[in-house]
Amino acid sequence: HPAAQDKVKEEVRRVLQGRTEITPDDQAALKYCRMVMQETLRLYTIIPFVNRTAAKDRVLKESGKTVPKGTIVLLPLGIMNRDPDQWEEPNAFRPERFEEITSHSSAKHGYLPFGYGSRTCIGNTLALTEGVVMIALLMQKYRLSPEPGFKAEVIAGISMVSKNGIVVRVERETSFP
């Protein structure tokens, strides 16, 4: 996504001004980097399913079937994150959908990259912070592009992985000091 990469690079240049140490204030100012991280997690869900136990009997709207209290329910996060009823152009990479605090950045809209409720991943804030820092530092020095002809073979297990790895081209930015 060259346009998104250019936007990240511009934000990193403006915020970091050539520095390689990222402060908490810098992290807060790297808003587009965070949106890119969130959109990446939406499209490429790390954990494909989470399970929950029904707290009470529920009738499903479309089928009219009842899910009895105590039933273990699997939530398919990868499908929820690409649900056309919740996401405009669900398969498109559009970090701007996370621009507004009231947008799809909540569980109400099916965005659950780290789970939800009492069983939310305790490392979610750390993971988002690390992701933003990693994106900023990489984009400060490098340009990434897909390797022509490479297609990842995704395997859904406990986590989503690529059977054949991830292959990208990495070019050093000549404008970096």
PDB file of C-alpha atoms in Angstrom:
ATOM      1  CA  HIS A   1       0.000   0.000   0.000  1.00  0.00           C
ATOM      2  CA  PRO A   2       2.372   2.691  -1.261  1.00  0.00           C
ATOM      3  CA  ALA A   3       0.056   5.634  -0.491  1.00  0.00           C
ATOM      4  CA  ALA A   4      -0.355   4.542   3.149  1.00  0.00           C
ATOM      5  CA  GLN A   5       3.397   3.982   3.416  1.00  0.00           C
ATOM      6  CA  ASP A   6       4.057   7.493   2.092  1.00  0.00           C
ATOM      7  CA  LYS A   7       1.613   8.932   4.627  1.00  0.00           C
ATOM      8  CA  VAL A   8       3.316   7.029   7.472  1.00  0.00           C
ATOM      9  CA  LYS A   9       6.737   8.226   6.307  1.00  0.00           C
ATOM     10  CA  GLU A  10       5.560  11.841   6.249  1.00  0.00           C
ATOM     11  CA  GLU A  11       4.105  11.529   9.756  1.00  0.00           C
ATOM     12  CA  VAL A  12       7.317   9.922  11.050  1.00  0.00           C
ATOM     13  CA  ARG A  13       9.449  12.692   9.487  1.00  0.00           C
ATOM     14  CA  ARG A  14       7.231  15.394  10.997  1.00  0.00           C
ATOM     15  CA  VAL A  15       7.013  13.849  14.483  1.00  0.00           C
ATOM     16  CA  LEU A  16      10.500  12.388  14.974  1.00  0.00           C
ATOM     17  CA  GLN A  17      12.472  14.949  12.957  1.00  0.00           C
ATOM     18  CA  GLY A  18      15.319  12.474  12.441  1.00  0.00           C
ATOM     19  CA  ARG A  19      15.454  11.241  16.063  1.00  0.00           C
ATOM     20  CA  THR A  20      15.613   7.475  16.599  1.00  0.00           C
ATOM     21  CA  GLU A  21      14.303   7.443  20.165  1.00  0.00           C
ATOM     22  CA  ILE A  22      10.532   7.553  20.463  1.00  0.00           C
ATOM     23  CA  THR A  23       9.023   9.239  23.517  1.00  0.00           C
ATOM     24  CA  PRO A  24       5.500   8.721  24.892  1.00  0.00           C
ATOM     25  CA  ASP A  25       4.566  12.111  23.376  1.00  0.00           C
ATOM     26  CA  ASP A  26       5.856  10.908  20.003  1.00  0.00           C
ATOM     27  CA  GLN A  27       3.783   7.740  20.304  1.00  0.00           C
ATOM     28  CA  ALA A  28       0.657   9.795  20.927  1.00  0.00           C
ATOM     29  CA  ALA A  29       1.461  11.972  17.890  1.00  0.00           C
ATOM     30  CA  LEU A  30       2.001   8.973  15.583  1.00  0.00           C
ATOM     31  CA  LYS A  31      -1.739   8.673  14.953  1.00  0.00           C
ATOM     32  CA  TYR A  32      -1.571   7.396  11.394  1.00  0.00           C
ATOM     33  CA  CYS A  33       0.995   4.738  12.410  1.00  0.00           C
ATOM     34  CA  ARG A  34      -1.515   3.548  15.023  1.00  0.00           C
ATOM     35  CA  MET A  35      -4.331   3.501  12.455  1.00  0.00           C
ATOM     36  CA  VAL A  36      -2.139   1.410  10.124  1.00  0.00           C
ATOM     37  CA  MET A  37      -1.467  -1.024  12.968  1.00  0.00           C
ATOM     38  CA  GLN A  38      -5.183  -1.269  13.808  1.00  0.00           C
ATOM     39  CA  GLU A  39      -6.192  -1.792  10.181  1.00  0.00           C
ATOM     40  CA  THR A  40      -3.495  -4.438   9.763  1.00  0.00           C
ATOM     41  CA  LEU A  41      -4.816  -6.284  12.821  1.00  0.00           C
ATOM     42  CA  ARG A  42      -8.352  -6.040  11.433  1.00  0.00           C
ATOM     43  CA  LEU A  43      -7.397  -7.543   8.075  1.00  0.00           C
ATOM     44  CA  TYR A  44      -4.830 -10.041   9.351  1.00  0.00           C
ATOM     45  CA  THR A  45      -6.251 -11.227  12.626  1.00  0.00           C
ATOM     46  CA  ILE A  46      -3.615 -12.932  14.750  1.00  0.00           C
ATOM     47  CA  ILE A  47      -6.069 -15.092  16.683  1.00  0.00           C
ATOM     48  CA  PRO A  48      -8.708 -16.495  14.296  1.00  0.00           C
ATOM     49  CA  PHE A  49     -11.230 -17.482  16.989  1.00  0.00           C
ATOM     50  CA  VAL A  50     -12.085 -16.674  20.583  1.00  0.00           C
ATOM     51  CA  ASN A  51     -14.539 -18.641  22.652  1.00  0.00           C
ATOM     52  CA  ARG A  52     -17.136 -17.408  25.090  1.00  0.00           C
ATOM     53  CA  THR A  53     -19.782 -19.100  27.200  1.00  0.00           C
ATOM     54  CA  ALA A  54     -23.355 -17.911  26.734  1.00  0.00           C
ATOM     55  CA  ALA A  55     -24.384 -16.181  29.980  1.00  0.00           C
ATOM     56  CA  LYS A  56     -28.086 -16.606  29.199  1.00  0.00           C
ATOM     57  CA  ASP A  57     -30.339 -18.108  26.557  1.00  0.00           C
ATOM     58  CA  ARG A  58     -30.176 -16.111  23.319  1.00  0.00           C
ATOM     59  CA  VAL A  59     -32.317 -16.309  20.204  1.00  0.00           C
ATOM     60  CA  LEU A  60     -30.370 -15.700  17.004  1.00  0.00           C
ATOM     61  CA  LYS A  61     -32.005 -12.998  14.871  1.00  0.00           C
ATOM     62  CA  GLU A  62     -31.649 -14.523  11.430  1.00  0.00           C
ATOM     63  CA  SER A  63     -32.315 -18.198  12.154  1.00  0.00           C
ATOM     64  CA  GLY A  64     -34.548 -17.937  15.202  1.00  0.00           C
ATOM     65  CA  LYS A  65     -32.526 -20.740  16.835  1.00  0.00           C
ATOM     66  CA  THR A  66     -31.780 -20.612  20.537  1.00  0.00           C
ATOM     67  CA  VAL A  67     -28.278 -20.731  21.975  1.00  0.00           C
ATOM     68  CA  PRO A  68     -28.821 -22.131  25.483  1.00  0.00           C
ATOM     69  CA  LYS A  69     -27.105 -20.654  28.523  1.00  0.00           C
ATOM     70  CA  GLY A  70     -23.760 -22.372  29.148  1.00  0.00           C
ATOM     71  CA  THR A  71     -23.101 -23.118  25.473  1.00  0.00           C
ATOM     72  CA  ILE A  72     -19.540 -22.470  24.346  1.00  0.00           C
ATOM     73  CA  VAL A  73     -19.647 -20.143  21.347  1.00  0.00           C
ATOM     74  CA  LEU A  74     -16.719 -19.648  18.954  1.00  0.00           C
ATOM     75  CA  LEU A  75     -16.424 -16.116  17.575  1.00  0.00           C
ATOM     76  CA  PRO A  76     -14.705 -16.135  14.162  1.00  0.00           C
ATOM     77  CA  LEU A  77     -12.689 -12.912  14.427  1.00  0.00           C
ATOM     78  CA  GLY A  78     -11.317 -13.121  10.901  1.00  0.00           C
ATOM     79  CA  ILE A  79     -14.852 -13.236   9.512  1.00  0.00           C
ATOM     80  CA  MET A  80     -16.155 -10.549  11.889  1.00  0.00           C
ATOM     81  CA  ASN A  81     -13.313  -8.225  10.893  1.00  0.00           C
ATOM     82  CA  ARG A  82     -14.357  -8.496   7.236  1.00  0.00           C
ATOM     83  CA  ASP A  83     -18.128  -8.400   7.742  1.00  0.00           C
ATOM     84  CA  PRO A  84     -19.653  -6.152   5.046  1.00  0.00           C
ATOM     85  CA  ASP A  85     -22.507  -5.254   7.428  1.00  0.00           C
ATOM     86  CA  GLN A  86     -19.958  -3.669   9.786  1.00  0.00           C
ATOM     87  CA  TRP A  87     -17.171  -2.533   7.467  1.00  0.00           C
ATOM     88  CA  GLU A  88     -17.478  -0.507   4.278  1.00  0.00           C
ATOM     89  CA  GLU A  89     -15.255  -2.184   1.670  1.00  0.00           C
ATOM     90  CA  PRO A  90     -14.251  -4.842   4.224  1.00  0.00           C
ATOM     91  CA  ASN A  91     -11.343  -6.265   2.210  1.00  0.00           C
ATOM     92  CA  ALA A  92      -9.783  -2.885   1.419  1.00  0.00           C
ATOM     93  CA  PHE A  93      -6.811  -1.575   3.409  1.00  0.00           C
ATOM     94  CA  ARG A  94      -8.136   1.748   4.736  1.00  0.00           C
ATOM     95  CA  PRO A  95      -6.410   2.877   7.955  1.00  0.00           C
ATOM     96  CA  GLU A  96      -8.574   6.022   7.980  1.00  0.00           C
ATOM     97  CA  ARG A  97     -11.510   3.946   9.227  1.00  0.00           C
ATOM     98  CA  PHE A  98      -9.814   4.163  12.661  1.00  0.00           C
ATOM     99  CA  GLU A  99      -9.394   7.935  12.520  1.00  0.00           C
ATOM    100  CA  GLU A 100     -12.335   8.832  14.729  1.00  0.00           C
ATOM    101  CA  ILE A 101     -12.563   7.548  18.282  1.00  0.00           C
ATOM    102  CA  THR A 102     -16.222   6.743  17.575  1.00  0.00           C
ATOM    103  CA  SER A 103     -15.450   4.685  14.468  1.00  0.00           C
ATOM    104  CA  HIS A 104     -15.044   0.924  14.271  1.00  0.00           C
ATOM    105  CA  SER A 105     -12.369   0.818  16.953  1.00  0.00           C
ATOM    106  CA  SER A 106     -14.600  -0.929  19.451  1.00  0.00           C
ATOM    107  CA  ALA A 107     -16.026  -4.354  20.144  1.00  0.00           C
ATOM    108  CA  LYS A 108     -19.519  -3.010  19.381  1.00  0.00           C
ATOM    109  CA  HIS A 109     -18.529  -3.081  15.731  1.00  0.00           C
ATOM    110  CA  GLY A 110     -16.792  -6.462  15.866  1.00  0.00           C
ATOM    111  CA  TYR A 111     -13.228  -5.177  16.167  1.00  0.00           C
ATOM    112  CA  LEU A 112     -11.670  -7.611  18.639  1.00  0.00           C
ATOM    113  CA  PRO A 113      -7.985  -8.106  17.774  1.00  0.00           C
ATOM    114  CA  PHE A 114      -7.163  -8.813  21.432  1.00  0.00           C
ATOM    115  CA  GLY A 115     -10.456 -10.301  22.576  1.00  0.00           C
ATOM    116  CA  TYR A 116     -12.967  -8.467  24.731  1.00  0.00           C
ATOM    117  CA  GLY A 117     -14.170  -8.101  28.294  1.00  0.00           C
ATOM    118  CA  SER A 118     -12.622  -9.888  31.236  1.00  0.00           C
ATOM    119  CA  ARG A 119     -10.633 -12.131  28.897  1.00  0.00           C
ATOM    120  CA  THR A 120      -9.018  -9.354  26.857  1.00  0.00           C
ATOM    121  CA  CYS A 121      -5.344 -10.011  26.170  1.00  0.00           C
ATOM    122  CA  ILE A 122      -3.382  -8.368  28.968  1.00  0.00           C
ATOM    123  CA  GLY A 123      -0.665  -7.426  26.488  1.00  0.00           C
ATOM    124  CA  ASN A 124      -2.909  -5.464  24.107  1.00  0.00           C
ATOM    125  CA  THR A 125      -1.587  -1.998  25.002  1.00  0.00           C
ATOM    126  CA  LEU A 126       2.017  -3.212  24.870  1.00  0.00           C
ATOM    127  CA  ALA A 127       1.440  -4.944  21.519  1.00  0.00           C
ATOM    128  CA  LEU A 128      -0.127  -1.832  19.956  1.00  0.00           C
ATOM    129  CA  THR A 129       2.653   0.370  21.328  1.00  0.00           C
ATOM    130  CA  GLU A 130       5.367  -1.992  20.065  1.00  0.00           C
ATOM    131  CA  GLY A 131       3.665  -2.168  16.680  1.00  0.00           C
ATOM    132  CA  VAL A 132       3.511   1.617  16.338  1.00  0.00           C
ATOM    133  CA  VAL A 133       7.157   2.001  17.395  1.00  0.00           C
ATOM    134  CA  MET A 134       8.249  -0.757  15.005  1.00  0.00           C
ATOM    135  CA  ILE A 135       6.347   0.791  12.084  1.00  0.00           C
ATOM    136  CA  ALA A 136       7.778   4.239  12.822  1.00  0.00           C
ATOM    137  CA  LEU A 137      11.384   3.047  13.106  1.00  0.00           C
ATOM    138  CA  LEU A 138      11.166   0.866   9.993  1.00  0.00           C
ATOM    139  CA  MET A 139       9.517   3.579   7.920  1.00  0.00           C
ATOM    140  CA  GLN A 140      12.110   6.103   9.045  1.00  0.00           C
ATOM    141  CA  LYS A 141      14.912   4.150   7.350  1.00  0.00           C
ATOM    142  CA  TYR A 142      13.338   1.773   4.834  1.00  0.00           C
ATOM    143  CA  ARG A 143      10.752   1.393   2.102  1.00  0.00           C
ATOM    144  CA  LEU A 144       8.949  -1.954   1.976  1.00  0.00           C
ATOM    145  CA  SER A 145       7.302  -3.458  -1.078  1.00  0.00           C
ATOM    146  CA  PRO A 146       5.825  -6.851  -1.893  1.00  0.00           C
ATOM    147  CA  GLU A 147       7.994  -9.413  -3.617  1.00  0.00           C
ATOM    148  CA  PRO A 148       6.516  -9.891  -7.111  1.00  0.00           C
ATOM    149  CA  GLY A 149       4.780 -13.237  -7.442  1.00  0.00           C
ATOM    150  CA  PHE A 150       4.940 -14.124  -3.737  1.00  0.00           C
ATOM    151  CA  LYS A 151       1.701 -15.277  -2.108  1.00  0.00           C
ATOM    152  CA  ALA A 152       1.571 -16.208   1.564  1.00  0.00           C
ATOM    153  CA  GLU A 153      -0.054 -19.554   2.404  1.00  0.00           C
ATOM    154  CA  VAL A 154      -2.010 -18.750   5.554  1.00  0.00           C
ATOM    155  CA  ILE A 155      -2.622 -21.473   8.116  1.00  0.00           C
ATOM    156  CA  ALA A 156      -5.277 -20.937  10.774  1.00  0.00           C
ATOM    157  CA  GLY A 157      -4.346 -22.642  14.020  1.00  0.00           C
ATOM    158  CA  ILE A 158      -4.139 -21.191  17.507  1.00  0.00           C
ATOM    159  CA  SER A 159      -2.764 -18.165  15.690  1.00  0.00           C
ATOM    160  CA  MET A 160      -2.639 -17.176  12.031  1.00  0.00           C
ATOM    161  CA  VAL A 161       0.731 -17.924  10.431  1.00  0.00           C
ATOM    162  CA  SER A 162       2.148 -18.177   6.934  1.00  0.00           C
ATOM    163  CA  LYS A 163       3.342 -21.643   5.957  1.00  0.00           C
ATOM    164  CA  ASN A 164       5.866 -20.172   3.524  1.00  0.00           C
ATOM    165  CA  GLY A 165       6.843 -17.083   5.522  1.00  0.00           C
ATOM    166  CA  ILE A 166       6.496 -13.476   4.427  1.00  0.00           C
ATOM    167  CA  VAL A 167       8.743 -12.157   1.680  1.00  0.00           C
ATOM    168  CA  VAL A 168       9.103  -8.409   1.139  1.00  0.00           C
ATOM    169  CA  ARG A 169      11.608  -6.168  -0.582  1.00  0.00           C
ATOM    170  CA  VAL A 170      13.435  -3.794   1.735  1.00  0.00           C
ATOM    171  CA  GLU A 171      15.111  -0.688   0.324  1.00  0.00           C
ATOM    172  CA  ARG A 172      17.157   1.684   2.460  1.00  0.00           C
ATOM    173  CA  GLU A 173      15.932   5.278   2.283  1.00  0.00           C
ATOM    174  CA  THR A 174      18.671   7.526   0.942  1.00  0.00           C
ATOM    175  CA  SER A 175      17.180  10.576   2.654  1.00  0.00           C
ATOM    176  CA  PHE A 176      17.700   9.179   6.175  1.00  0.00           C
ATOM    177  CA  PRO A 177      20.612  10.900   7.968  1.00  0.00           C
TER     178      PRO A 177
END
